[in-house]
Short mmCIF file of C-alpha atoms in Angstrom, two decimals:
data_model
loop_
_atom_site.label_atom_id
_atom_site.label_comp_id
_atom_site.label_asym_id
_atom_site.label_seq_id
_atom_site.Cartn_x
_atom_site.Cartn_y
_atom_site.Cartn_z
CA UNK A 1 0.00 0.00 0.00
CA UNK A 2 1.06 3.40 -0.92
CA UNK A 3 2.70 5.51 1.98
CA UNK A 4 2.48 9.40 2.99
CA UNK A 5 4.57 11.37 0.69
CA UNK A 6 6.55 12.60 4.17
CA UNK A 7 6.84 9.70 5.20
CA UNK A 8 8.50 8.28 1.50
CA UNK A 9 10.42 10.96 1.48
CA UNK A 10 12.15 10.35 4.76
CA UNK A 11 12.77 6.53 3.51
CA UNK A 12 14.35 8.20 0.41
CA UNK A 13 16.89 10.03 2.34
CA UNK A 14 18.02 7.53 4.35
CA UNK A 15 17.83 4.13 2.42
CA UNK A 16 20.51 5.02 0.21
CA UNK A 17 22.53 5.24 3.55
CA UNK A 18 21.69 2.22 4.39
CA UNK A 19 24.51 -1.12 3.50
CA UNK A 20 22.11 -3.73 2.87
CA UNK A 21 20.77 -5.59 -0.15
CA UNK A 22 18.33 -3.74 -1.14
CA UNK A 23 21.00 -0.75 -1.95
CA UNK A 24 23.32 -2.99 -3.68
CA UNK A 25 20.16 -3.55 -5.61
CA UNK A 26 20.04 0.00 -6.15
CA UNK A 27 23.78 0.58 -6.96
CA UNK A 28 23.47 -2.18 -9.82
CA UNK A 29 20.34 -0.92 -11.30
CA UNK A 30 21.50 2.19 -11.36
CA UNK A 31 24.63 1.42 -13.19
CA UNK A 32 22.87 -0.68 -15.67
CA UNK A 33 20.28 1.60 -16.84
CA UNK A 34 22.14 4.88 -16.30
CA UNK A 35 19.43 6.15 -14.21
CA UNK A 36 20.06 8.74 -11.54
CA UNK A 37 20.23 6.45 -8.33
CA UNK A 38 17.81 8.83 -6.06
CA UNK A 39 15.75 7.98 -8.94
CA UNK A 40 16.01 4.23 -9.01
CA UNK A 41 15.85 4.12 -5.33
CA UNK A 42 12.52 5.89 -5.27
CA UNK A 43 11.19 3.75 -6.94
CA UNK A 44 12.07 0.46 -5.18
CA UNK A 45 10.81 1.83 -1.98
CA UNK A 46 7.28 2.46 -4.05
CA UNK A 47 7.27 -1.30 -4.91
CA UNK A 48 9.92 -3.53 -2.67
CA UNK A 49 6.84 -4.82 -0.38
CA UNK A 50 5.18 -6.24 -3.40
CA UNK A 51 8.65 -7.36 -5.63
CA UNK A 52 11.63 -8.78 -4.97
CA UNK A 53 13.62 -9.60 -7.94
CA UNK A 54 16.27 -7.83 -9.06
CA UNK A 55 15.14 -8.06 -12.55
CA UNK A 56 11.28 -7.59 -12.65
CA UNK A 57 12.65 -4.26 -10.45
CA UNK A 58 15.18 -3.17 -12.93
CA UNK A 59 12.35 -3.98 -15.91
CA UNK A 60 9.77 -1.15 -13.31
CA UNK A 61 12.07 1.62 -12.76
CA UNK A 62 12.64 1.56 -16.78
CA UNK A 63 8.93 1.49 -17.42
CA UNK A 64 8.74 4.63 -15.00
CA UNK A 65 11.37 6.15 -16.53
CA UNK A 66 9.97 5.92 -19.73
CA UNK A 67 6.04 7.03 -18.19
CA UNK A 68 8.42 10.16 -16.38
CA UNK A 69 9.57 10.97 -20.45
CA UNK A 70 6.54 10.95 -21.70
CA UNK A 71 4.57 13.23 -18.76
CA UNK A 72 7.82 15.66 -19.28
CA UNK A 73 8.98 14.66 -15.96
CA UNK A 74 12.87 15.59 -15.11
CA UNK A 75 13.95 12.39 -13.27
CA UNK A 76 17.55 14.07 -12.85
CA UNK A 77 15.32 16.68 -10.54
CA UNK A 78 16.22 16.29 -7.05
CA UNK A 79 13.80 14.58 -4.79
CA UNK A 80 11.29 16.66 -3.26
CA UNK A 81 7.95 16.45 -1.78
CA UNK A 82 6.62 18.06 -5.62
CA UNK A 83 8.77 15.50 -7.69
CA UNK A 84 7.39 12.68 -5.35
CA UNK A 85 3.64 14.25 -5.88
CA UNK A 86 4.29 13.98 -9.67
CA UNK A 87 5.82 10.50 -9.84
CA UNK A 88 3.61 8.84 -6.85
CA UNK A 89 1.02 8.01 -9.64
CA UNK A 90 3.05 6.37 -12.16
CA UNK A 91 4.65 4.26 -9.54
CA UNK A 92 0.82 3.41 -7.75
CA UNK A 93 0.66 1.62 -11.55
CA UNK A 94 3.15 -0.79 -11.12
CA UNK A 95 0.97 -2.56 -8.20
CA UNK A 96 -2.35 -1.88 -10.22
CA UNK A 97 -2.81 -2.00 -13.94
CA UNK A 98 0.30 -2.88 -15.60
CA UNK A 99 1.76 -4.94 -12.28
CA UNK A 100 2.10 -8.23 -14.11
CA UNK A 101 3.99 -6.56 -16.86
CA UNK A 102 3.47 -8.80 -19.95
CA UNK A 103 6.44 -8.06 -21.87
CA UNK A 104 8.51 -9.40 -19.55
CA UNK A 105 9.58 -12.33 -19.61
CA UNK A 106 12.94 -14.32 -18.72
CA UNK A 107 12.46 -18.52 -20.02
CA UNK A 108 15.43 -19.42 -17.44
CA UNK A 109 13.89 -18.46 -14.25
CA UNK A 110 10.81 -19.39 -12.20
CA UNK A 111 7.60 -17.19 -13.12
CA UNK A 112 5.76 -17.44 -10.32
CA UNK A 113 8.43 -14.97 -8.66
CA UNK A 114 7.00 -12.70 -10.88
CA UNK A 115 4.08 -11.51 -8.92
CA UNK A 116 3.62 -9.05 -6.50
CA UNK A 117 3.56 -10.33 -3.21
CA UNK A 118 0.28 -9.91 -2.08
CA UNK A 119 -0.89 -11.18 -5.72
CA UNK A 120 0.84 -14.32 -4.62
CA UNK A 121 -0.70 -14.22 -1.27
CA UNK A 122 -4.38 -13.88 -3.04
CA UNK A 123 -3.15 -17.02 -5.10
CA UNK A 124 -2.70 -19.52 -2.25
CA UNK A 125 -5.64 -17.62 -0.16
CA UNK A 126 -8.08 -18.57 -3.03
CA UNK A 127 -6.63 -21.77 -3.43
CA UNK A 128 -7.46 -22.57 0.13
CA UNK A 129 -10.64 -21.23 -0.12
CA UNK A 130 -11.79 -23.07 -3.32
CA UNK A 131 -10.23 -26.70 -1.97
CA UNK A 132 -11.07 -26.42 1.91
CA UNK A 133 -14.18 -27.14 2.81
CA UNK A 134 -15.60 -24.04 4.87
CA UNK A 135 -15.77 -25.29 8.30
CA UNK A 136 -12.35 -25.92 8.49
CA UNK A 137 -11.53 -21.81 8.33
CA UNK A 138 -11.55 -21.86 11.93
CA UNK A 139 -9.07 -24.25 12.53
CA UNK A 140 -6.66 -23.17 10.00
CA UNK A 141 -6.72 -19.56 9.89
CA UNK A 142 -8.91 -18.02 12.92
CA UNK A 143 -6.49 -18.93 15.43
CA UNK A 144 -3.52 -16.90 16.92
CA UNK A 145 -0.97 -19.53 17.08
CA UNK A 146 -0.06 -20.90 13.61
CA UNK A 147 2.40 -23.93 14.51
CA UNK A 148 -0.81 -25.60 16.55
CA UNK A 149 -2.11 -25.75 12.81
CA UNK A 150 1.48 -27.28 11.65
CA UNK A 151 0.68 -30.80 11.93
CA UNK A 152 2.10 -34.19 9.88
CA UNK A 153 -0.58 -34.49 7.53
CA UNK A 154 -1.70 -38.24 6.14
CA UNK A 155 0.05 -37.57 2.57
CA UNK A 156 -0.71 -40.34 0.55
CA UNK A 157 -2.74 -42.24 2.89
CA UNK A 158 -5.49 -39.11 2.67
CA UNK A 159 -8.28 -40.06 0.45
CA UNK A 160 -8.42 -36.41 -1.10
CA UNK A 161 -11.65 -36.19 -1.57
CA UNK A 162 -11.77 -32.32 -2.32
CA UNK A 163 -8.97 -32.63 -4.38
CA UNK A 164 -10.83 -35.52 -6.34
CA UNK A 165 -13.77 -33.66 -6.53
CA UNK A 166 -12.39 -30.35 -7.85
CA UNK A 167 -12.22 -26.88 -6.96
CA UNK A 168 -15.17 -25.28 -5.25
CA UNK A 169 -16.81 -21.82 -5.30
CA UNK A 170 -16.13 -19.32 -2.31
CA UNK A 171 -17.38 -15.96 -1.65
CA UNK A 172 -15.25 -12.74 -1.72
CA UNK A 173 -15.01 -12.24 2.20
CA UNK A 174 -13.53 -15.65 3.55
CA UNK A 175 -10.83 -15.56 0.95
CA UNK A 176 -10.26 -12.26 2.10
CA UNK A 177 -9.95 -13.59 5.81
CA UNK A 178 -7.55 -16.22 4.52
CA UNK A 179 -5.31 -13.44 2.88
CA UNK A 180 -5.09 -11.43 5.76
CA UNK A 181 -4.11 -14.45 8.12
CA UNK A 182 -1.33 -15.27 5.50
CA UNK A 183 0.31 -11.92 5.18
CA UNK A 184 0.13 -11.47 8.79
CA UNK A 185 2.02 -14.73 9.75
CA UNK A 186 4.37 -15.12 6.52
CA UNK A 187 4.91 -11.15 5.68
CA UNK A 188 7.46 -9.32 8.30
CA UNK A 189 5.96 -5.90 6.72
CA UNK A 190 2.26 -6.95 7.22
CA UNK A 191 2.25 -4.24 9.72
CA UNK A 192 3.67 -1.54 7.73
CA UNK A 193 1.09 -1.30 5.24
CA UNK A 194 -1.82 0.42 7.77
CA UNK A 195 -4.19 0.73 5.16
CA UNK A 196 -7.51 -1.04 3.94
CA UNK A 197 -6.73 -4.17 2.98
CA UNK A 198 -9.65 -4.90 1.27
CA UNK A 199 -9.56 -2.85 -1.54
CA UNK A 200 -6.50 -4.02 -2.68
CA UNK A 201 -7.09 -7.59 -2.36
CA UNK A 202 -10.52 -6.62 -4.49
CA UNK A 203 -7.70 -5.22 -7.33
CA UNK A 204 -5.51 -8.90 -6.67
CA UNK A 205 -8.64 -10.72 -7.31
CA UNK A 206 -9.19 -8.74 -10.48
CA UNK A 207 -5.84 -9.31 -11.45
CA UNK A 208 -6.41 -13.40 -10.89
CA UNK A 209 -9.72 -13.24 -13.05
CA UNK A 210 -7.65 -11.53 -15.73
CA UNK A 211 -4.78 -13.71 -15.92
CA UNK A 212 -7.52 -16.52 -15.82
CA UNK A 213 -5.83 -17.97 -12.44
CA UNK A 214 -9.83 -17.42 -11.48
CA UNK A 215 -13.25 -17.40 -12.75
CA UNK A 216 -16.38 -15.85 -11.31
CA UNK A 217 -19.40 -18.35 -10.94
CA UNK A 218 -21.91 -16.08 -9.10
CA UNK A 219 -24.34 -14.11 -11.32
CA UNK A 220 -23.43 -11.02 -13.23
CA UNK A 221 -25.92 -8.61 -11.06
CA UNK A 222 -24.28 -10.17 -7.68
CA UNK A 223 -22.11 -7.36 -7.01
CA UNK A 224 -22.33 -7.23 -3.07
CA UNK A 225 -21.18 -11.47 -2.91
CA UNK A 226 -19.46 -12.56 -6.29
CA UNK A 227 -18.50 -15.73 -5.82
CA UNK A 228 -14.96 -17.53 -7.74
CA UNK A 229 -13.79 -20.63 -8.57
CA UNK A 230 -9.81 -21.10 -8.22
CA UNK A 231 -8.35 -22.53 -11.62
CA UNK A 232 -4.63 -22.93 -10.81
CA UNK A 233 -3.26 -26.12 -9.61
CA UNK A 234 -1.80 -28.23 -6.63
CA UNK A 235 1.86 -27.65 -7.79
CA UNK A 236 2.05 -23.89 -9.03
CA UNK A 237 0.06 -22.86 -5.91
CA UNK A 238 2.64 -24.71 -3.58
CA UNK A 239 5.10 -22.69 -5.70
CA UNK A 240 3.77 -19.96 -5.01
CA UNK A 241 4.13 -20.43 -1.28
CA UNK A 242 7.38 -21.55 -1.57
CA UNK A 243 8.54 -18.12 -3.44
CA UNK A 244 6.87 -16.36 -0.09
CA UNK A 245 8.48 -17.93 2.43
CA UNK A 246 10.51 -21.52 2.41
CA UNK A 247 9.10 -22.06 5.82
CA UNK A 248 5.69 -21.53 4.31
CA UNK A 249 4.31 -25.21 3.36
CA UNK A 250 0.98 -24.94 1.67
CA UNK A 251 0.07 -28.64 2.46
CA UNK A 252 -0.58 -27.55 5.87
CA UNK A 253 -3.33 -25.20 5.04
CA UNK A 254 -5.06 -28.13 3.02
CA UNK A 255 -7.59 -30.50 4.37
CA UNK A 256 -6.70 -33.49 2.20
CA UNK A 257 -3.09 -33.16 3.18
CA UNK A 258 -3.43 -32.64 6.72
CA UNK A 259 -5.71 -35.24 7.93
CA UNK A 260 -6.80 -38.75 7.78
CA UNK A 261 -10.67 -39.17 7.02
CA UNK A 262 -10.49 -42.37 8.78
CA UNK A 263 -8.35 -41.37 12.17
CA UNK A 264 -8.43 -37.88 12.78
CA UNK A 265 -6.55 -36.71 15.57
CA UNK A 266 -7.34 -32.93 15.64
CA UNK A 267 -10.09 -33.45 18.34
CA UNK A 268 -7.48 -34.35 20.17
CA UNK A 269 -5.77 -30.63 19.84
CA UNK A 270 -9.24 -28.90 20.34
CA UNK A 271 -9.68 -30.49 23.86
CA UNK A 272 -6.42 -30.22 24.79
CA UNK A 273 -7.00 -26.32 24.10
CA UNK A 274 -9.63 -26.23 26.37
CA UNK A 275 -6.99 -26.33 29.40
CA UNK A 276 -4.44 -24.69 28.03
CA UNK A 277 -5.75 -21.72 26.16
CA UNK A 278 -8.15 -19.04 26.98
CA UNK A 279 -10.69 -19.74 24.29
CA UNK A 280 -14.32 -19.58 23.60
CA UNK A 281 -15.13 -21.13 26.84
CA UNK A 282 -13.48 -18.47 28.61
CA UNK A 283 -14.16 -15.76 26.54
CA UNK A 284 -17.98 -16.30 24.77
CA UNK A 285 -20.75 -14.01 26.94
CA UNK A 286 -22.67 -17.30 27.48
CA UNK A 287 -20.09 -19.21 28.90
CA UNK A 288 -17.69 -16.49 30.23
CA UNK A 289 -21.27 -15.52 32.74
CA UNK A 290 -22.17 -19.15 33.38
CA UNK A 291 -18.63 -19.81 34.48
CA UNK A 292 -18.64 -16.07 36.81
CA UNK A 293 -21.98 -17.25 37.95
CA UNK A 294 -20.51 -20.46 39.05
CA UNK A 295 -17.79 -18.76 40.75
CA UNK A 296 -20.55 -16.49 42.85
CA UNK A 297 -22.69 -19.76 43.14
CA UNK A 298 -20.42 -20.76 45.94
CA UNK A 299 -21.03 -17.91 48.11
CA UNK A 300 -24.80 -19.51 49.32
CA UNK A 301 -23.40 -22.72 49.47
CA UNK A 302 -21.75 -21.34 52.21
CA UNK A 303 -24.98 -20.45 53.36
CA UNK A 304 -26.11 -23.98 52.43
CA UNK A 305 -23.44 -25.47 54.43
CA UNK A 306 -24.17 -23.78 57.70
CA UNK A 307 -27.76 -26.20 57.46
CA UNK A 308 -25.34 -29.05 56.66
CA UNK A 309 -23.49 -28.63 59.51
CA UNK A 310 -26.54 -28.63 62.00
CA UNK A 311 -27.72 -31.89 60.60
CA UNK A 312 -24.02 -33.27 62.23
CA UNK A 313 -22.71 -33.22 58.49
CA UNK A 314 -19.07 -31.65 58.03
CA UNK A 315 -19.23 -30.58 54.60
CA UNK A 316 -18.05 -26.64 55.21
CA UNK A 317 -14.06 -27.78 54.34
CA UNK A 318 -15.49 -28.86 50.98
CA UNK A 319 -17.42 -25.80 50.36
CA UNK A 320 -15.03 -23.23 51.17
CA UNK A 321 -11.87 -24.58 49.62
CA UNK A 322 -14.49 -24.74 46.35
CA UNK A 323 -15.23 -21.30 46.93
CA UNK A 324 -11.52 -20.06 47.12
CA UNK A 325 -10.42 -22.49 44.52
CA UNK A 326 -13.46 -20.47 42.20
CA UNK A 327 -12.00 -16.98 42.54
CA UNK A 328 -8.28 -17.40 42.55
CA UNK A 329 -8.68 -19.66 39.48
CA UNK A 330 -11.26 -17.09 37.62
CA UNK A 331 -8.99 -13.69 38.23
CA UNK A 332 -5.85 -15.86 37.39
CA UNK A 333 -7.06 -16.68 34.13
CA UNK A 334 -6.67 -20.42 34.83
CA UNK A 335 -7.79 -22.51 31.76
CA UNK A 336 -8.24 -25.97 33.01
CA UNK A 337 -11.25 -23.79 35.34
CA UNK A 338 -14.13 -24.64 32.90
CA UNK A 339 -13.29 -28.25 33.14
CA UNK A 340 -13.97 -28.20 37.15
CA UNK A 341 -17.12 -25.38 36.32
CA UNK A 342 -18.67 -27.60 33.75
CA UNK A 343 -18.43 -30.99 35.24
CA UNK A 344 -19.87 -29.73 38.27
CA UNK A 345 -22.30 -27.94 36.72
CA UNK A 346 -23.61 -31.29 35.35
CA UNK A 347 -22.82 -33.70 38.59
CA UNK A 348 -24.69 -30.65 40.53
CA UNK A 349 -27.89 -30.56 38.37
CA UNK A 350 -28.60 -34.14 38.97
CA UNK A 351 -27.37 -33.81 42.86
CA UNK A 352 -29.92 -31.06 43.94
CA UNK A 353 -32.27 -33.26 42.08
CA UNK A 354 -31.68 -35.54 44.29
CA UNK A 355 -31.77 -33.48 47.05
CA UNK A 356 -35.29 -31.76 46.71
CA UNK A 357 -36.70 -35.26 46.10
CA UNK A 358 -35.27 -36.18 49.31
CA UNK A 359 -36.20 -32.54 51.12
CA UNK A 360 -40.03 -33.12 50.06
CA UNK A 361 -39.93 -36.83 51.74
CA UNK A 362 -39.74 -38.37 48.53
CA UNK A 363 -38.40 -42.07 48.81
CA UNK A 364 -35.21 -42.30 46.76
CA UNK A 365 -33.76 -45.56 46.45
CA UNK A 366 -29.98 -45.55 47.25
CA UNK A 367 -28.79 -47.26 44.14
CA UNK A 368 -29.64 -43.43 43.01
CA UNK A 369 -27.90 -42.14 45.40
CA UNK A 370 -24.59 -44.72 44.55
CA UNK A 371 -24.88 -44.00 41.27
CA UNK A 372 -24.37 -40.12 41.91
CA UNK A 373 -21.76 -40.48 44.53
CA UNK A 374 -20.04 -42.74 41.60
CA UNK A 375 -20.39 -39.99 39.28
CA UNK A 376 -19.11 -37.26 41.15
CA UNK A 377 -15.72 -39.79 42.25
CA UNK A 378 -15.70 -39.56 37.79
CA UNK A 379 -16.07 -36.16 37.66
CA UNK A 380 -12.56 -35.90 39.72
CA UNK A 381 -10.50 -38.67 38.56
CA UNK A 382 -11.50 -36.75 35.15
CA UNK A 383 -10.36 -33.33 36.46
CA UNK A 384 -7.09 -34.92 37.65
CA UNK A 385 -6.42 -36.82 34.31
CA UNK A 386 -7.07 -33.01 32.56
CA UNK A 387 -4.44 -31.70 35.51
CA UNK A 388 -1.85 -34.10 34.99
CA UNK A 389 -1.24 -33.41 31.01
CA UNK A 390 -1.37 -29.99 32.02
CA UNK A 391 1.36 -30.76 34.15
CA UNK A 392 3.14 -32.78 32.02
CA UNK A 393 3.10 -30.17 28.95
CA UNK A 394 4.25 -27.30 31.02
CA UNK A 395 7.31 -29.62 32.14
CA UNK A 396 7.74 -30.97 28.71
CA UNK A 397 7.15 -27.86 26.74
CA UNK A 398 8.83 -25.14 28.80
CA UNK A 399 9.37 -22.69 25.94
CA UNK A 400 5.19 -22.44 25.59
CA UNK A 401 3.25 -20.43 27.89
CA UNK A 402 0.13 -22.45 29.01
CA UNK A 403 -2.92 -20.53 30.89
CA UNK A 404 -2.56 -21.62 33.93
CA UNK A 405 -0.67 -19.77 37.19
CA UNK A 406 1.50 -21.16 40.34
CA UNK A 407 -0.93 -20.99 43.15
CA UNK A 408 -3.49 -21.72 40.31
CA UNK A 409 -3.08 -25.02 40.08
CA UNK A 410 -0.95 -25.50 43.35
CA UNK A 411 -4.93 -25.00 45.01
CA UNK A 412 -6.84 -27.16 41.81
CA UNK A 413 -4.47 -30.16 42.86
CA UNK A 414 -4.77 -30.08 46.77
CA UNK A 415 -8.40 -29.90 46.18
CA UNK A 416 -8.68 -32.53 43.82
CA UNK A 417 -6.97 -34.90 45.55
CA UNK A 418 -8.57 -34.30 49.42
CA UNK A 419 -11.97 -34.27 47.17
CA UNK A 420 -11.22 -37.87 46.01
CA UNK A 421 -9.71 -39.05 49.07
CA UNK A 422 -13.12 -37.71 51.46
CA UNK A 423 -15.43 -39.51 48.64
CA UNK A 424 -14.25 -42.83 48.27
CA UNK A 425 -14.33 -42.95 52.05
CA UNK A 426 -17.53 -42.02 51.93
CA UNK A 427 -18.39 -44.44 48.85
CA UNK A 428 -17.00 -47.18 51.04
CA UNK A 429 -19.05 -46.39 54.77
CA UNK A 430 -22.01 -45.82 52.75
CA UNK A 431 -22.19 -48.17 50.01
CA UNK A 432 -19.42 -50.95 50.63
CA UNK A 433 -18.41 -51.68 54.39
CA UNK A 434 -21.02 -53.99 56.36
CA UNK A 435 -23.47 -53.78 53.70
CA UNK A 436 -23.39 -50.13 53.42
CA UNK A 437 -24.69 -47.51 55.56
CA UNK A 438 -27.40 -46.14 52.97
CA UNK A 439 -28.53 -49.46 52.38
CA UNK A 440 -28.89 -50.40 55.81
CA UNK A 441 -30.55 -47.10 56.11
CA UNK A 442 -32.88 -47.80 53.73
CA UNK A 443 -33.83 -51.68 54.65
CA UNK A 444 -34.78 -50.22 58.02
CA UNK A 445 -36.72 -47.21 57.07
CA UNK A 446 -38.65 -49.59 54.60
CA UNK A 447 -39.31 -51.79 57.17
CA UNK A 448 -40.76 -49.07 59.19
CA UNK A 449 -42.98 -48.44 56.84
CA UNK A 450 -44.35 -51.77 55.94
CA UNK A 451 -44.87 -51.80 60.29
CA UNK A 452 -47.01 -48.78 60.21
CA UNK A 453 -48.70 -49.90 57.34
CA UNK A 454 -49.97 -52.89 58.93
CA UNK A 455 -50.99 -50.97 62.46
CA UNK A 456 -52.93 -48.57 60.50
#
């Protein structure tokens, strides 16, 4: 994107200071064309974010010079902010109308190089968005971390069915999405160019249709969501990513190539995300209040304990370590939290159940009441197996910063464990040892009954 003339000419000045590359660049064009090197200069910094070899740059600042002839422009004028005003337009051309320069053409050297950078980035972004199957944008592209996308893919054992199939039609705005999540992770300058990015990846798809790289399918009077087919193939458009970056592997922005139909293992990631990431679970309105309300939940159980307690059963040590487990964890920004929130959210639901059935005299036989002592002994051996990868991937992966704090988990873990420790004691009085306490509970009360039955 074009920059403020003050602020081009500032790079003007300097770059020619500058001992790096791109001046030798300058030095040699300069002395092959016999342009003045100001000049030449100028008009690499107009274009350097979009080109990068020496030739198709040498091939622009002659087709300038020649435009700067013809408009009666003195390019042997010293640089000022008027000559810059003058030649800013002819130079805007070389990323618009005439950027994929037809004349030139060099039979020894690879042609993809000669696009403009973010032409190349609208090449692989369309490619991905005509091959991928839509759903998948949010686990290739909508995430921060790219190298959690990185993964083996199946290669030849991949059926490849999209591939099979053909290319598909996509709408305007997710390639666009998929362009911008390229150039920010595979183009150092991403952040230079400040401007709207959508209007010139409109001109790039223009280009694509024009080169025949892409072909609208939507109807001619769908302006506001034209839809495109992508008509390059597998190899050029891997290429293409290769001539961006060498670290930049298009395979692993491709369904077919990235997972196994049959065995899929990115569930596994997704889960594993859930404990170590602040996500959707975290961060949604729905579940970011149902996981606060959780939190303040524990402040009547307090309440709810003190009634437990006069019935001559201990329970407050559970309640209050819950309660100050709840906060620390939810201002710490502790991940593995929604795994404790939701599991008890479900154990709970079925629990007070169980507990107004009871509280309106309502006969509940204590297989019930096994079974939900069972569960809840699940719900923590689950929360510890969550807590112990976590454990293990902050050991194993030490230069990755998981969610997770200190006293965070330091308080999760001492909880857990007491928690499991007081309930399968209590599975064993009631359910196990001499027949089980509930069970003998329940023999006698039903006896009772049958007694005053028969005297009434």
């Amino acid at each position: 994107m074009d920059l403020p003339l003050d602020e081009l000419f500032k790079r003007v000045q300097n770059s020619i200071q500058q001992n790096n590359n791109k001046t030798t660049d300058v030095d040699l064009i300069s002395k092959e064309t016999g342009l003045p090197k100001q000049f030449v200069n100028y008009v690499i910094e107009s274009v350097i974010l979009h080109y990068n070899d020496i030739e198709l740059l040498k091939h622009m600042v002659i087709f300038v010079a020649e435009k700067c002839k013809k408009e009666g422009i003195d390019i042997n004028s010293t640089i000022t902010a008027t000559f810059l005003k003058k030649i800013e337009p002819i130079c805007r051309t070389l990323k618009e109308d005439s950027a994929f320069f037809p004349d030139y053409k060099d039979d020894n050297r690879d042609t993809s190089l000669d696009f403009p950078l973010l032409t190349r980035f609208a090449i692989v972004a369309t490619y991905c968005a005509s091959y991928n199957p839509a759903v998948t944008d949010q686990r290739f592209f909508f995430k921060a971390d790219i190298s959690s996308k990185r993964r083996k893919g199946s290669g030849k054992n991949s059926k490849e069915k999209f591939h099979e199939k053909g290319p598909r039609a996509f709408e305007h705005q997710r390639a666009l999405f998929i362009f911008l999540f390229f150039c920010k992770n595979f183009d150092e300058a991403f952040e230079d160019f400040g401007a709207d990015f959508q209007i010139d990846f409109t001109s790039q798809i223009t280009h694509l249709v024009d080169v025949g790289l892409l072909r609208i399918v939507s109807a001619a009077e769908n302006l506001d969501l034209p839809q495109y087919l992508s008509l390059c193939g597998l190899d050029f458009a891997k290429r293409i990513a290769r001539s961006i970056s060498e670290e930049f592997k298009l395979e692993n922005y491709l369904w077919d190539y990235t997972y196994n139909y049959e065995n899929s293992k990115q569930w596994l990631m997704d889960y594993e995300n859930t404990y170590t990431e602040i996500g959707e679970l975290q961060k949604d309105p729905i579940a970011g209040y149902w996981a606060f309300a959780w939190c303040v939940s524990k402040i009547p159980e307090l309440i709810d304990t003190l009634f437990v307690v006069l019935r001559k059963r201990p329970l407050m040590y559970h309640h209050a370590l819950t309660g100050y487990f709840a906060f620390v964890t939810f201002y710490e920004e502790n991940a593995y939290m929604v795994w404790v929130v939701w599991l008890n959210y479900f154990i709970h639901s079925f629990m007070y159940s169980y507990y107004c059935a009871r509280a309106i005299r309502i006969r509940v036989p204590p297989q019930l009441a096994q079974l939900l002592t069972f569960a809840q002994i699940c719900q923590f051996m689950i929360t510890h197996a969550v807590m112990g990868h976590l454990l293990w991937l902050c050991y194993s992966n030490t230069n990755k910063v998981y969610a997770v704090t200190k006293r965070g988990f330091s308080i999760g873990a001492f909880m857990e464990v007491t928690y499991i420790l007081l309930w399968f004691r209590f599975y064993y009085i009631s359910y196990i040892a001499n027949g089980g306490k509930k069970y003998t509970q329940h023999r006698i009360a039903t006896q009772n009954g049958k007694i005053q039955q028969k005297i009434e």
